[in-house]
Coordinates of C-alpha atoms in Angstrom, one line a residue:
M1 CA 3.2 35.7 -23.4
T2 CA 3.3 32.2 -24.6
G3 CA 6.6 32.7 -26.5
P4 CA 7.7 32.7 -30.5
G5 CA 6.3 30.0 -32.3
V6 CA 3.8 28.6 -29.1
S7 CA 0.6 29.4 -29.7
R8 CA -2.2 30.3 -27.2
R9 CA -4.2 27.3 -27.7
R10 CA -1.0 25.0 -27.3
A11 CA 0.2 27.1 -24.3
L12 CA -3.6 26.3 -22.9
E13 CA -3.2 23.0 -23.9
R14 CA -0.1 22.3 -21.5
F15 CA -1.1 24.4 -18.6
G16 CA -4.1 21.7 -19.1
A17 CA -2.5 19.3 -19.1
L18 CA 0.4 20.0 -15.8
L19 CA -3.2 20.7 -13.9
A20 CA -4.3 17.0 -15.4
A21 CA -1.3 16.1 -13.6
S22 CA -1.7 17.8 -10.1
P23 CA -1.8 15.3 -7.5
L24 CA -4.0 18.0 -5.0
L25 CA -6.9 17.4 -7.8
P26 CA -9.4 14.9 -7.5
A27 CA -7.9 12.3 -8.8
Q28 CA -9.8 10.7 -12.4
E29 CA -8.8 7.9 -14.9
L30 CA -7.7 8.7 -18.0
A31 CA -9.4 7.2 -21.1
G32 CA -6.6 5.5 -22.0
E33 CA -4.7 5.0 -25.4
P34 CA -6.3 4.2 -28.6
P35 CA -6.9 0.4 -29.5
G36 CA -3.4 -1.2 -30.4
R37 CA -1.2 1.2 -28.8
I38 CA 0.2 1.0 -25.4
T39 CA 1.8 3.3 -23.3
P40 CA 5.1 3.3 -23.0
R41 CA 6.5 3.2 -19.4
Q42 CA 8.3 6.6 -19.7
E43 CA 4.9 8.0 -20.4
A44 CA 2.8 7.1 -17.6
V45 CA 2.0 10.5 -15.8
N46 CA 0.0 8.3 -12.5
V47 CA -0.7 4.9 -11.3
F48 CA -3.9 4.9 -13.6
E49 CA -2.8 5.1 -16.6
V50 CA -0.4 2.3 -15.5
A51 CA -3.5 0.3 -14.5
A52 CA -4.6 0.7 -17.8
V53 CA -2.3 -1.1 -19.6
A54 CA -2.1 -3.8 -16.7
E55 CA -5.5 -4.5 -17.5
R56 CA -5.1 -5.3 -21.3
K57 CA -2.3 -7.4 -20.9
L58 CA -4.0 -9.5 -18.6
P59 CA -7.3 -11.9 -18.8
A60 CA -10.0 -9.9 -17.4
T61 CA -10.5 -12.5 -14.5
V62 CA -7.1 -12.4 -13.1
Y63 CA -7.2 -8.3 -13.3
S64 CA -10.0 -8.3 -11.7
S65 CA -8.9 -9.3 -8.4
I66 CA -6.3 -6.7 -8.6
G67 CA -8.9 -3.9 -10.0
G68 CA -10.9 -1.1 -8.8
G69 CA -11.0 0.3 -4.9
D70 CA -13.0 2.4 -3.1
R71 CA -11.9 5.8 -2.6
R72 CA -15.0 7.9 -1.7
A73 CA -13.7 8.4 1.5
F74 CA -10.3 9.7 0.7
E75 CA -13.1 13.1 -1.2
R76 CA -14.0 13.6 2.0
L77 CA -10.9 14.4 3.3
T78 CA -9.3 17.8 2.4
F79 CA -6.2 19.7 2.8
R80 CA -5.6 23.3 4.9
P81 CA -2.7 24.0 3.9
R82 CA 0.2 26.2 5.5
M83 CA 1.8 29.3 3.4
L84 CA 5.1 31.1 3.7
V85 CA 7.0 27.9 4.6
N86 CA 10.2 26.9 3.4
V87 CA 10.2 24.0 1.0
A88 CA 13.5 24.0 -1.2
E89 CA 13.8 20.7 0.5
I90 CA 11.3 17.5 1.3
D91 CA 12.6 15.2 3.6
L92 CA 10.5 12.0 2.8
T93 CA 12.6 9.3 5.7
T94 CA 11.0 7.9 8.4
E95 CA 12.4 5.1 10.8
L96 CA 10.4 2.2 10.9
L97 CA 11.1 -1.4 13.3
G98 CA 14.3 0.2 13.9
E99 CA 14.9 0.7 9.8
K100 CA 15.4 4.5 8.5
M101 CA 13.4 4.4 5.1
F102 CA 13.4 6.6 2.3
A103 CA 10.0 7.2 2.4
P104 CA 7.0 5.9 4.3
I105 CA 5.4 3.7 1.1
L106 CA 5.4 -0.1 1.5
A107 CA 5.0 -2.6 -1.3
G108 CA 2.1 -4.4 0.2
P109 CA 1.5 -8.3 -0.1
V110 CA -0.4 -9.6 -3.0
W111 CA -0.1 -14.0 -3.1
Q112 CA 1.2 -15.7 -6.3
Q113 CA 2.0 -13.0 -8.4
Q114 CA 3.3 -15.2 -11.1
Q115 CA -0.1 -14.4 -12.1
F116 CA 0.6 -10.8 -13.3
H117 CA 3.9 -11.8 -14.5
P118 CA 6.5 -14.9 -15.5
E119 CA 8.8 -13.4 -12.6
G120 CA 6.6 -12.2 -10.6
E121 CA 7.4 -11.6 -6.8
L122 CA 11.3 -12.2 -8.7
A123 CA 10.4 -8.7 -10.7
A124 CA 8.2 -6.9 -7.7
A125 CA 11.5 -7.5 -5.1
R126 CA 13.6 -5.8 -8.2
G127 CA 11.5 -3.2 -9.0
A128 CA 11.1 -2.3 -4.7
S129 CA 14.7 -2.7 -4.5
L130 CA 15.2 -0.2 -7.2
A131 CA 12.5 2.0 -5.3
R132 CA 13.9 1.9 -2.2
T133 CA 11.4 0.5 0.0
V134 CA 10.3 -2.5 1.8
M135 CA 8.6 -5.7 0.5
V136 CA 6.2 -7.4 1.7
V137 CA 5.6 -11.3 0.7
S138 CA 3.2 -13.3 1.2
A139 CA 3.7 -16.4 2.1
R140 CA 1.6 -18.1 -0.5
S141 CA 4.2 -16.6 -3.0
S142 CA 4.8 -18.0 -6.4
Y143 CA 9.0 -18.5 -5.3
P144 CA 10.6 -19.5 -2.4
I145 CA 11.2 -16.9 0.3
A146 CA 14.5 -17.8 -0.3
Q147 CA 14.6 -17.4 -3.8
I148 CA 13.0 -13.9 -3.5
A149 CA 15.2 -12.8 -0.7
A150 CA 18.0 -13.9 -2.8
A151 CA 16.9 -11.9 -5.8
T152 CA 16.9 -8.4 -3.9
K153 CA 19.1 -6.6 -1.7
T154 CA 15.7 -4.6 -0.2
T155 CA 14.0 -5.0 3.0
L156 CA 11.4 -7.9 2.7
W157 CA 8.8 -8.8 5.6
I158 CA 6.8 -12.2 5.3
Q159 CA 2.9 -12.3 5.6
D160 CA 1.6 -15.3 6.6
Y161 CA -2.5 -16.3 7.6
P162 CA -3.4 -18.0 11.6
E163 CA -3.6 -22.1 11.2
A164 CA -5.0 -23.9 13.5
D165 CA -1.6 -25.6 13.6
V166 CA 0.5 -22.2 14.8
G167 CA 3.3 -24.4 15.2
A168 CA 3.3 -24.5 11.0
V169 CA 2.7 -20.6 11.0
R170 CA 5.9 -20.3 13.4
K171 CA 7.5 -22.9 11.5
R172 CA 7.1 -20.7 8.2
I173 CA 7.9 -17.5 9.7
E174 CA 11.1 -19.0 11.4
A175 CA 12.4 -20.1 7.4
A176 CA 11.5 -16.6 6.1
L177 CA 13.0 -14.7 9.0
A178 CA 16.0 -17.3 8.3
A179 CA 16.0 -16.1 4.6
G180 CA 16.0 -12.4 5.6
C181 CA 12.7 -11.2 6.8
K182 CA 13.1 -8.8 9.3
A183 CA 9.6 -8.5 10.2
A184 CA 6.7 -10.8 9.8
C185 CA 2.5 -9.7 9.3
L186 CA 0.2 -11.9 10.3
T187 CA -3.2 -11.1 8.3
L188 CA -6.2 -11.5 10.5
G189 CA -10.5 -11.2 10.0
T190 CA -9.9 -14.2 7.1
P191 CA -11.4 -16.8 8.1
Y192 CA -13.2 -17.6 5.1
A193 CA -12.2 -17.4 1.0
P194 CA -12.6 -14.0 -0.5
A195 CA -16.1 -13.0 -0.9
G196 CA -17.8 -13.2 -4.0
G197 CA -17.6 -11.0 -7.6
A198 CA -18.1 -11.2 -11.3
H199 CA -16.0 -13.9 -11.8
H200 CA -15.6 -15.2 -8.3
P201 CA -18.0 -17.0 -6.6
A202 CA -18.8 -16.5 -3.0
K203 CA -18.2 -19.8 -1.1
L204 CA -17.8 -20.4 2.8
A205 CA -14.2 -22.6 2.1
P206 CA -11.8 -22.0 5.3
M207 CA -8.9 -20.2 4.7
G208 CA -7.1 -18.5 7.6
Q209 CA -8.3 -20.0 11.2
P210 CA -12.0 -19.4 12.0
R211 CA -10.6 -20.6 16.0
M212 CA -7.9 -18.4 16.4
D213 CA -7.7 -16.2 19.6
W214 CA -5.4 -13.8 21.1
K215 CA -4.1 -16.1 23.5
L216 CA -2.7 -17.9 20.6
I217 CA -1.6 -14.7 18.5
E218 CA 0.2 -14.2 22.2
N219 CA 2.5 -16.8 22.0
L220 CA 3.5 -16.5 18.8
A221 CA 4.4 -13.3 19.0
R222 CA 6.7 -13.8 22.1
S223 CA 8.1 -16.9 20.3
L224 CA 9.4 -14.7 17.3
K225 CA 13.1 -13.5 17.0
A226 CA 11.3 -10.6 14.8
P227 CA 8.6 -8.1 15.3
L228 CA 5.2 -9.3 14.7
L229 CA 2.6 -7.3 13.0
L230 CA -1.1 -7.5 12.7
K231 CA -2.7 -7.0 10.0
G232 CA -6.5 -6.1 9.4
I233 CA -7.1 -4.0 12.7
M234 CA -10.6 -1.8 12.0
T235 CA -11.5 -1.1 15.0
P236 CA -9.9 0.5 18.4
E237 CA -10.7 -2.1 20.5
E238 CA -9.0 -4.7 18.6
A239 CA -5.8 -2.1 18.3
R240 CA -5.9 -2.8 22.3
L241 CA -6.1 -6.3 22.2
A242 CA -3.4 -6.0 19.7
V243 CA -1.0 -4.3 21.7
A244 CA -1.6 -6.4 25.0
A245 CA -1.1 -9.3 22.8
G246 CA 3.0 -8.1 22.0
A247 CA 2.1 -7.0 18.3
G248 CA 5.2 -4.9 16.6
G249 CA 3.2 -3.2 14.7
L250 CA -0.5 -2.8 13.5
V251 CA -1.6 -2.5 10.0
V252 CA -5.4 -0.8 9.4
S253 CA -6.5 -2.7 6.3
N254 CA -10.1 -3.9 5.4
H255 CA -8.2 -6.6 2.7
G256 CA -9.5 -4.3 0.3
G257 CA -13.3 -5.9 0.9
M258 CA -12.2 -8.7 -0.8
F259 CA -13.5 -10.9 2.2
A260 CA -16.3 -9.3 3.6
E261 CA -18.4 -6.4 2.5
G262 CA -20.1 -3.6 4.4
L263 CA -16.9 -2.6 6.2
A264 CA -15.5 1.3 6.6
A265 CA -12.7 2.2 4.6
P266 CA -9.4 2.0 6.5
I267 CA -9.0 5.8 6.3
E268 CA -12.0 6.2 7.8
V269 CA -11.2 4.3 11.6
L270 CA -7.5 4.9 11.2
A271 CA -7.5 8.3 13.9
S272 CA -9.5 6.1 15.9
V273 CA -6.6 3.3 15.8
V274 CA -4.0 5.8 15.9
D275 CA -5.2 7.2 19.5
E276 CA -5.8 4.1 21.3
V277 CA -2.2 2.5 20.4
A278 CA -1.0 6.1 21.6
G279 CA 2.2 5.1 20.5
K280 CA 2.8 1.8 22.1
A281 CA 3.5 0.8 18.6
P282 CA 3.7 1.6 14.8
V283 CA 0.5 2.2 12.9
L284 CA 0.0 1.5 9.6
V285 CA -2.3 1.3 6.5
D286 CA -3.0 0.3 3.5
G287 CA -6.5 0.5 1.5
S288 CA -7.1 1.8 -2.4
F289 CA -4.2 4.6 -2.4
R290 CA -3.7 5.4 -5.5
R291 CA -2.4 9.2 -5.3
G292 CA 0.4 10.8 -3.3
T293 CA -2.3 13.1 -2.0
D294 CA -4.1 9.3 -0.3
I295 CA -0.8 9.1 1.5
L296 CA -0.3 12.6 2.5
K297 CA -4.0 12.2 4.5
A298 CA -2.9 9.0 6.0
L299 CA 0.4 10.2 7.5
A300 CA -1.1 13.5 8.4
L301 CA -4.2 10.9 10.9
G302 CA -1.4 9.2 12.2
A303 CA 0.1 6.4 10.2
R304 CA 3.1 5.8 10.2
A305 CA 3.4 4.2 6.8
V306 CA 1.2 3.3 4.3
L307 CA 1.3 -0.9 2.2
V308 CA 0.3 -0.2 -1.9
G309 CA -0.5 -3.3 -3.1
R310 CA -2.8 -3.1 -6.2
P311 CA -0.9 -0.4 -8.2
V312 CA 2.2 -2.3 -7.4
M313 CA 0.3 -4.8 -9.1
W314 CA 0.0 -2.8 -11.7
G315 CA 2.9 -2.0 -13.0
L316 CA 4.5 -5.3 -12.8
A317 CA 1.6 -6.6 -14.8
A318 CA 2.2 -3.7 -17.0
Y319 CA 6.5 -3.1 -17.5
G320 CA 8.0 -6.3 -15.0
A321 CA 10.5 -4.9 -12.7
E322 CA 11.2 -1.4 -13.9
G323 CA 6.9 -1.1 -13.5
V324 CA 7.2 -1.4 -9.7
E325 CA 9.7 1.0 -9.7
T326 CA 7.8 3.5 -11.6
V327 CA 4.8 2.8 -9.7
L328 CA 6.6 3.4 -6.5
N329 CA 8.8 6.2 -7.4
M330 CA 5.4 8.3 -9.2
L331 CA 3.8 7.8 -5.4
Q332 CA 7.2 8.8 -3.9
S333 CA 7.2 11.9 -5.9
E334 CA 3.7 13.0 -6.1
L335 CA 3.8 12.6 -2.0
A336 CA 7.1 15.3 -2.0
R337 CA 5.4 17.6 -4.3
S338 CA 1.9 17.5 -2.1
M339 CA 3.7 17.8 0.5
G340 CA 5.8 20.7 -0.3
L341 CA 2.2 22.6 -1.6
C342 CA 1.0 22.2 1.9
G343 CA 3.8 23.5 3.6
K344 CA 5.2 20.9 4.9
P345 CA 9.3 19.8 4.7
N346 CA 9.4 16.5 6.8
L347 CA 7.1 14.2 8.0
A348 CA 7.5 15.2 11.4
G349 CA 5.9 18.3 10.6
L350 CA 2.6 16.2 9.7
D351 CA -0.6 16.6 12.1
R352 CA -4.2 16.2 11.9
S353 CA -4.4 19.7 11.3
L354 CA -3.2 19.7 7.9
V355 CA -6.8 17.8 7.0
K356 CA -10.4 18.8 7.2
I357 CA -12.8 15.3 7.8
H358 CA -16.3 16.3 5.5
R359 CA -18.6 14.4 7.0
R360 CA -21.7 12.6 5.0

């Protein structure tokens, strides 16, 4: 039944290619292109192929800051799909902080993006706009926030770090809000610079504010005229304190393992944080999300949305603004397909019955 002019071997090759691209199979990094050939953007089928292009374009020391990721926790979550459900139309829309979103996927904050592409955050913002999603901009960006806001029509949030002078943090956030940002995200748990790696020796160098406490967070949240999300929440106890301090949202995150070793994966602790918050504030999550299936698992565990950082930077480094759009569109499409295969036509129907957690 292969049709005229199509050999059985060729038909099997095509079928194998379809299976390999399926988001419901364990993600595997592809072997890459022959030396000298860069995969055209239109030919990339998943974010791993985009990553391979980014790695070839960037110096090793630069790529090391966005390469890798620990995906073992995702492998311990499997789906329990529903059958005979009408999935002719898949609706990815959700509401976050009072704003309707096309899909529950945000471009997460990454500092100094000009190291990945000459246009840095300007190109990333254009790509996020083309993909119809929110972009979280680091206060340590390559361009002024006002210039980034002027380059895009998409919703922007500002992300910053605690400092001894809370007034300075407030001033930067208020300037970003005045430039058009709709929310602020404060990254917790980073009193020192990132942990050392192959290209970055470890140093006990201050980065955030080691003396920051919940009272300062409460004062900052009260003083802002926009929601303040807290990024770095990893336990129910911290989630309870964050909500009590007036946080408008929580981001479950271990910061990609860059600042400390031995931390749990965010997806492992997500459900406990969601249960503690009990709907008082939206809970988001980041951490090695590479496929639509990863995102679906987080949504089933109770996350309102997922932040994606490194894959977006792969797209930026590989293809500029169009690469950012491509990566986000890939994840949106994979999420929609995975929902359809699991018998879930919309986000409202997602709950923990969709996933089975396999213990170590």
